[in-house]
Short mmCIF file of C-alpha atoms in Angstrom, two decimals:
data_model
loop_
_atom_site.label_atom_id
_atom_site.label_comp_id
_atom_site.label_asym_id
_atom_site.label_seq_id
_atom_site.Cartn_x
_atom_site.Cartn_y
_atom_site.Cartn_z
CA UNK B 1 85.82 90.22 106.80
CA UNK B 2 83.56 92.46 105.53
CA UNK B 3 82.46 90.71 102.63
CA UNK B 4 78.96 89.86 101.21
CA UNK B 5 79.34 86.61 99.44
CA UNK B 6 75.61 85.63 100.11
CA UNK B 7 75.22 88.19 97.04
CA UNK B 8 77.41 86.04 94.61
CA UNK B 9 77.53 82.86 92.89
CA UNK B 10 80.70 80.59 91.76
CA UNK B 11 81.98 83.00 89.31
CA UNK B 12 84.76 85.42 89.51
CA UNK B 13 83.57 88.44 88.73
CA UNK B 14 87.12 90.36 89.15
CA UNK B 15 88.43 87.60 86.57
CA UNK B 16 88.96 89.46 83.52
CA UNK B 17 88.44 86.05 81.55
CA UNK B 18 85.22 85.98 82.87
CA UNK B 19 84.58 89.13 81.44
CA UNK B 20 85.93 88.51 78.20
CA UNK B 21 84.00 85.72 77.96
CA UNK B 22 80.67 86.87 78.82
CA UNK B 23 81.26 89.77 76.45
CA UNK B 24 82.04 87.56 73.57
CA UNK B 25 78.98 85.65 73.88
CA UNK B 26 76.61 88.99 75.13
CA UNK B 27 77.46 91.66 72.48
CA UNK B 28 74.59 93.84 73.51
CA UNK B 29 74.89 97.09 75.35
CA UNK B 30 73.97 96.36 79.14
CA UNK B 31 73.35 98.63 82.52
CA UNK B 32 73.80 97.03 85.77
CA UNK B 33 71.18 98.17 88.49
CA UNK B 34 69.73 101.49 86.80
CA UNK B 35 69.86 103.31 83.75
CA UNK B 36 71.11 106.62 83.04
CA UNK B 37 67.37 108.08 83.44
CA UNK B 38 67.17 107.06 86.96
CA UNK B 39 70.60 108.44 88.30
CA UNK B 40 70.24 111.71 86.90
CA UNK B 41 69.29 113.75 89.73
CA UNK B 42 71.55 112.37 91.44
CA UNK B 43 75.01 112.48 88.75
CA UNK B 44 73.57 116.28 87.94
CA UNK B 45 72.89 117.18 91.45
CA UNK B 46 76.47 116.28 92.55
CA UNK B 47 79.20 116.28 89.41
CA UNK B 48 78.93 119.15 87.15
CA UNK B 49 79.24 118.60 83.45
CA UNK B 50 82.02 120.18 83.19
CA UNK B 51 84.27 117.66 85.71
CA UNK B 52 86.75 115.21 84.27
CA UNK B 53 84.72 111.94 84.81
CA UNK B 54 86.81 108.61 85.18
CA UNK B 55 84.00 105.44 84.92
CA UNK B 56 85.46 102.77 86.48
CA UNK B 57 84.10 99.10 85.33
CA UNK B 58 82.48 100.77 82.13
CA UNK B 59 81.76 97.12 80.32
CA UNK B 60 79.32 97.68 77.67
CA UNK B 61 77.04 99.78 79.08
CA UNK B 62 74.81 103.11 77.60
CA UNK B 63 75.79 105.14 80.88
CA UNK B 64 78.46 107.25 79.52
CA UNK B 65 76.98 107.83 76.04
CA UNK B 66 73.71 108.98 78.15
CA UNK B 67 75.66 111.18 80.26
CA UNK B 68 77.30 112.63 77.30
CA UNK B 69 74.32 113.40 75.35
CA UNK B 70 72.93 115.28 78.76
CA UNK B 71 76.05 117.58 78.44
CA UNK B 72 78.91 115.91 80.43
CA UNK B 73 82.24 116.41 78.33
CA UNK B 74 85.25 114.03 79.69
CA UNK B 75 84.85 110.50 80.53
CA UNK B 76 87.46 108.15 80.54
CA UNK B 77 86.27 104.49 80.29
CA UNK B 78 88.23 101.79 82.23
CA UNK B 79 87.61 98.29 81.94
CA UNK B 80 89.69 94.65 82.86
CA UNK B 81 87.93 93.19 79.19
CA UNK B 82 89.78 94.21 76.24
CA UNK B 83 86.98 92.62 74.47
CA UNK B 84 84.37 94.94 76.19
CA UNK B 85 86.98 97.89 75.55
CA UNK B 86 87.35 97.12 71.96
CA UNK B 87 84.11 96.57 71.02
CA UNK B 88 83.16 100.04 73.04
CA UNK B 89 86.07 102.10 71.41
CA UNK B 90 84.46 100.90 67.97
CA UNK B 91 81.30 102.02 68.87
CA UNK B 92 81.77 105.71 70.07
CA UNK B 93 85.56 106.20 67.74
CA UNK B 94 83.09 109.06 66.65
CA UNK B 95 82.29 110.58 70.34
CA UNK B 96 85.65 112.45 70.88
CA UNK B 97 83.90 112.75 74.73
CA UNK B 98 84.31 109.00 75.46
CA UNK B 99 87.71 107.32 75.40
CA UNK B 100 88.03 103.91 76.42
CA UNK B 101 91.32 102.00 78.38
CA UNK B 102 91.92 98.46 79.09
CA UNK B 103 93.08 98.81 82.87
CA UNK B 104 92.62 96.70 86.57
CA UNK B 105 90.91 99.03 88.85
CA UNK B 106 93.18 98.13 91.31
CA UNK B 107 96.21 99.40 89.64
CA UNK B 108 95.53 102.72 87.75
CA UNK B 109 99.14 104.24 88.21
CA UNK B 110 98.94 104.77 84.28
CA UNK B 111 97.23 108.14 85.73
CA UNK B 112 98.81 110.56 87.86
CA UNK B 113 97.76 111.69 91.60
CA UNK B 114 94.03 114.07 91.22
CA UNK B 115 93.76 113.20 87.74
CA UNK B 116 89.85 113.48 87.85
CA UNK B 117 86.57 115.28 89.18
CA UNK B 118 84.64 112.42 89.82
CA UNK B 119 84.73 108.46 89.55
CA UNK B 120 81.39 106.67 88.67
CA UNK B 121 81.05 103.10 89.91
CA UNK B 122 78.30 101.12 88.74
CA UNK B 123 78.46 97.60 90.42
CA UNK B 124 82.56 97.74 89.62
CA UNK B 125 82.94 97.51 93.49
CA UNK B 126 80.21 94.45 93.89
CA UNK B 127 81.85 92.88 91.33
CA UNK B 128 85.14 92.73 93.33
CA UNK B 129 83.40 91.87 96.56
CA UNK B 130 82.55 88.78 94.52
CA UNK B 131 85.97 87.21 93.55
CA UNK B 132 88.86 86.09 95.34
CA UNK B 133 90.75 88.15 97.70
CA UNK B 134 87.64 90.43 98.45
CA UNK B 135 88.85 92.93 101.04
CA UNK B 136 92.09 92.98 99.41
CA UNK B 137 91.04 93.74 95.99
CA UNK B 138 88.34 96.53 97.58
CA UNK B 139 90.87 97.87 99.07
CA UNK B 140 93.25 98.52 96.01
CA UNK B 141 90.30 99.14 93.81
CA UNK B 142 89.36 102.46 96.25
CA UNK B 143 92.85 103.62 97.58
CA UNK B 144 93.00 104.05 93.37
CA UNK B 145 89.98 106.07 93.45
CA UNK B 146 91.08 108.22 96.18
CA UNK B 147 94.25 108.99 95.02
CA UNK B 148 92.60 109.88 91.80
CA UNK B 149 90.42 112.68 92.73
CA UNK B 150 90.99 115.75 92.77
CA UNK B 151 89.87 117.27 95.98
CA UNK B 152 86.60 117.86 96.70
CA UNK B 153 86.03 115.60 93.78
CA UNK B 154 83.22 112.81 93.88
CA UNK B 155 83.36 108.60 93.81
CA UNK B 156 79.83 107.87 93.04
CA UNK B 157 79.22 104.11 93.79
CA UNK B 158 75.69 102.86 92.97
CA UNK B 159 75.63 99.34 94.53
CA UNK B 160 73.43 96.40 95.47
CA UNK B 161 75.34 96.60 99.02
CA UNK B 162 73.92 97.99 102.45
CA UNK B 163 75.72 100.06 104.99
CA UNK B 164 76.46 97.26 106.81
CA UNK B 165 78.64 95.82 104.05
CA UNK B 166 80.00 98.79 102.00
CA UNK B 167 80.26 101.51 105.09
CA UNK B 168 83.66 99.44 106.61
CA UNK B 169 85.42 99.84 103.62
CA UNK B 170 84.28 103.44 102.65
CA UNK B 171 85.05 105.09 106.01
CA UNK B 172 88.63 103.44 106.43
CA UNK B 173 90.39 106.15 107.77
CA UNK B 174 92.98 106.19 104.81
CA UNK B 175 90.47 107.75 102.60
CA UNK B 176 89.23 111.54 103.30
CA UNK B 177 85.56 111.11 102.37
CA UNK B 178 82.35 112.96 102.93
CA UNK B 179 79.30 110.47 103.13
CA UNK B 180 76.14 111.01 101.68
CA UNK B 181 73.91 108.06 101.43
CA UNK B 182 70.49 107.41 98.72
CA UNK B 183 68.22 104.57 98.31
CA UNK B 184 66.57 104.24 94.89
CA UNK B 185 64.39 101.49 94.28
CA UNK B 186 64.63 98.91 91.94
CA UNK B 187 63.76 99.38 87.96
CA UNK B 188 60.06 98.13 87.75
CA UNK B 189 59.61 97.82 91.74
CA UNK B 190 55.96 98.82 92.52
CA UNK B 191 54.85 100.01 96.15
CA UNK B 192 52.48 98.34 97.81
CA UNK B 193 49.25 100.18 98.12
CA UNK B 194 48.45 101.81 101.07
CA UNK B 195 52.17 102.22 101.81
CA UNK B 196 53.39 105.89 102.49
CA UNK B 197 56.22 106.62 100.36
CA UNK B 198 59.31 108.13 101.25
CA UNK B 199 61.31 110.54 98.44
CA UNK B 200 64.62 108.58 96.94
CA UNK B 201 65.96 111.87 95.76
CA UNK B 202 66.79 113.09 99.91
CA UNK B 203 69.88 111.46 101.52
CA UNK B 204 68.31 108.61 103.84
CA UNK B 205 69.22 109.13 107.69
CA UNK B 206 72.50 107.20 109.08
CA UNK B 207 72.95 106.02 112.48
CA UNK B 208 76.54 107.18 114.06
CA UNK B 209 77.71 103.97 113.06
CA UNK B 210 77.25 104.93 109.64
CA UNK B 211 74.03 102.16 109.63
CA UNK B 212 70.19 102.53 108.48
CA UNK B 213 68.29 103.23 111.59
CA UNK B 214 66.52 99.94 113.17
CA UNK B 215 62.74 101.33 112.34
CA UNK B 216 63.96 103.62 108.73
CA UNK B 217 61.61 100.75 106.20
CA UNK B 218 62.59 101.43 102.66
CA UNK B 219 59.83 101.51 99.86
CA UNK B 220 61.92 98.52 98.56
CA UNK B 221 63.55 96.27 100.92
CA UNK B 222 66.02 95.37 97.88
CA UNK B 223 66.83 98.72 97.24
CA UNK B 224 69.88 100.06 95.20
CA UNK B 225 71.91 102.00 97.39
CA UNK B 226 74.38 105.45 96.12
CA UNK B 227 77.15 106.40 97.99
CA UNK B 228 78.15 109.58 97.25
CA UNK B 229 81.79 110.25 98.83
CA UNK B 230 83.52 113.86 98.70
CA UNK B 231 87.02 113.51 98.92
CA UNK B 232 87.73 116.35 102.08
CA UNK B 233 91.45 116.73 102.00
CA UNK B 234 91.20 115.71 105.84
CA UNK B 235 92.98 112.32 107.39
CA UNK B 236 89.73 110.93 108.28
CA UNK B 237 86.31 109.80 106.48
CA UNK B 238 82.95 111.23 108.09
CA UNK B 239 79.80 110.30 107.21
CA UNK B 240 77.02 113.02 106.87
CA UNK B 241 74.20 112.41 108.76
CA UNK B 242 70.44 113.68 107.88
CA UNK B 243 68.53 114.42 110.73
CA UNK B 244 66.49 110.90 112.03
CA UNK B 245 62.98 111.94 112.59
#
């Protein structure tokens, strides 16, 4: 249940020989979804530069080194590919911000209870949703995450998924998270003209149910989707809700 495999193909993404693989033969630095640029507001409007940053799923992406050279301080880079994680602790043995870890994100006992201020999760999550054992390995991958913040710390998980697929997992009552949901339109997506825009940078409204209203239209019906999930200290999730207008 509760898994969108109409998103994947026949690989494996929570394989880490996949992974090792594809890195082998795709050396080049790579961003799922969004760059750096585009998540700003968002990363600066909820985790302060100062917070202890985990990045869960880093591959061999710019994110990190971005965020660093906007002033963030601490990140620890996790990833399942030692080749991704050797290649990237190469790279950056001269940023003494960025350390790098070979580690499942569905075991991280190497670090101890509220070891961080924020996670980051850029498609880590969709990746998992995508290989065998889907709920299962969601599950793992974000009772990690919660026991890893700190609280009042942040998971930040910029996805592909909708409410309808990522909300059942988020709001499991085992995790004590705060809900805050943006849309942000694809890299390169033009509106059509004639359309009236709506801002990505405000929270889009959430139905009770923790859905998109039936008549909210986004400016990109394949939208990217940033679920931003304060860790409360209470026994059960809530999502925030904008006012529906």
């Amino acid at each position: 249940m509760y898994s969108d495999v109409s998103s994947c193909n026949t690989y494996n993404y929570g394989d880490a020989l996949y992974w090792d693989a594809r890195y082998v033969q795709e050396a080049e630095s790579f961003d799922w979804y969004q760059r750096y640029a585009s998540l700003r507001p968002f990363v600066r409007r909820h985790i302060p530069a100062s917070s202890r940053v985990l990045m869960v799923g880093c591959g061999n992406a710019l994110m990190s080194e971005d965020m660093v050279d906007d002033g963030y301080e601490s990140i620890m880079n996790v990833d399942i590919s030692s080749v991704a994680i050797d290649l990237m602790r190469r790279k950056y043995e001269h940023m003494p911000q960025l350390n790098y870890m070979e580690m499942d994100v569905r075991d991280m006992s190497f670090f101890p209870d509220e070891s961080y201020d924020a996670v980051i999760d850029k498609g880590t999550l969709d990746s998992l949703m995508c290989g065998s054992d889907a709920p299962i390995s969601a599950s793992r991958m974000l009772g990690e995450v919660s026991r890893l913040l700190k609280a009042g710390g942040i998971y930040m998980l910029i996805t592909y998924g909708d409410p309808k697929v990522r909300m059942p997992h988020l709001t499991r009552s085992n995790y004590s998270w705060e809900i805050v949901l943006y849309a942000i339109p694809r890299p390169g997506f033009k509106k059509p003209a004639g359309r009236s825009s709506i801002s990505h940078l405000e929270p889009v409204p959430i139905t009770e149910t923790g859905f998109l209203p039936a008549d909210f239209v986004l400016d990109d019906p394949d939208s990217h989707y940033i679920y931003v999930c304060k860790k409360t200290g209470e026994t059960t999730g809530r999502v925030m809700y904008p006012p529906i207008h």
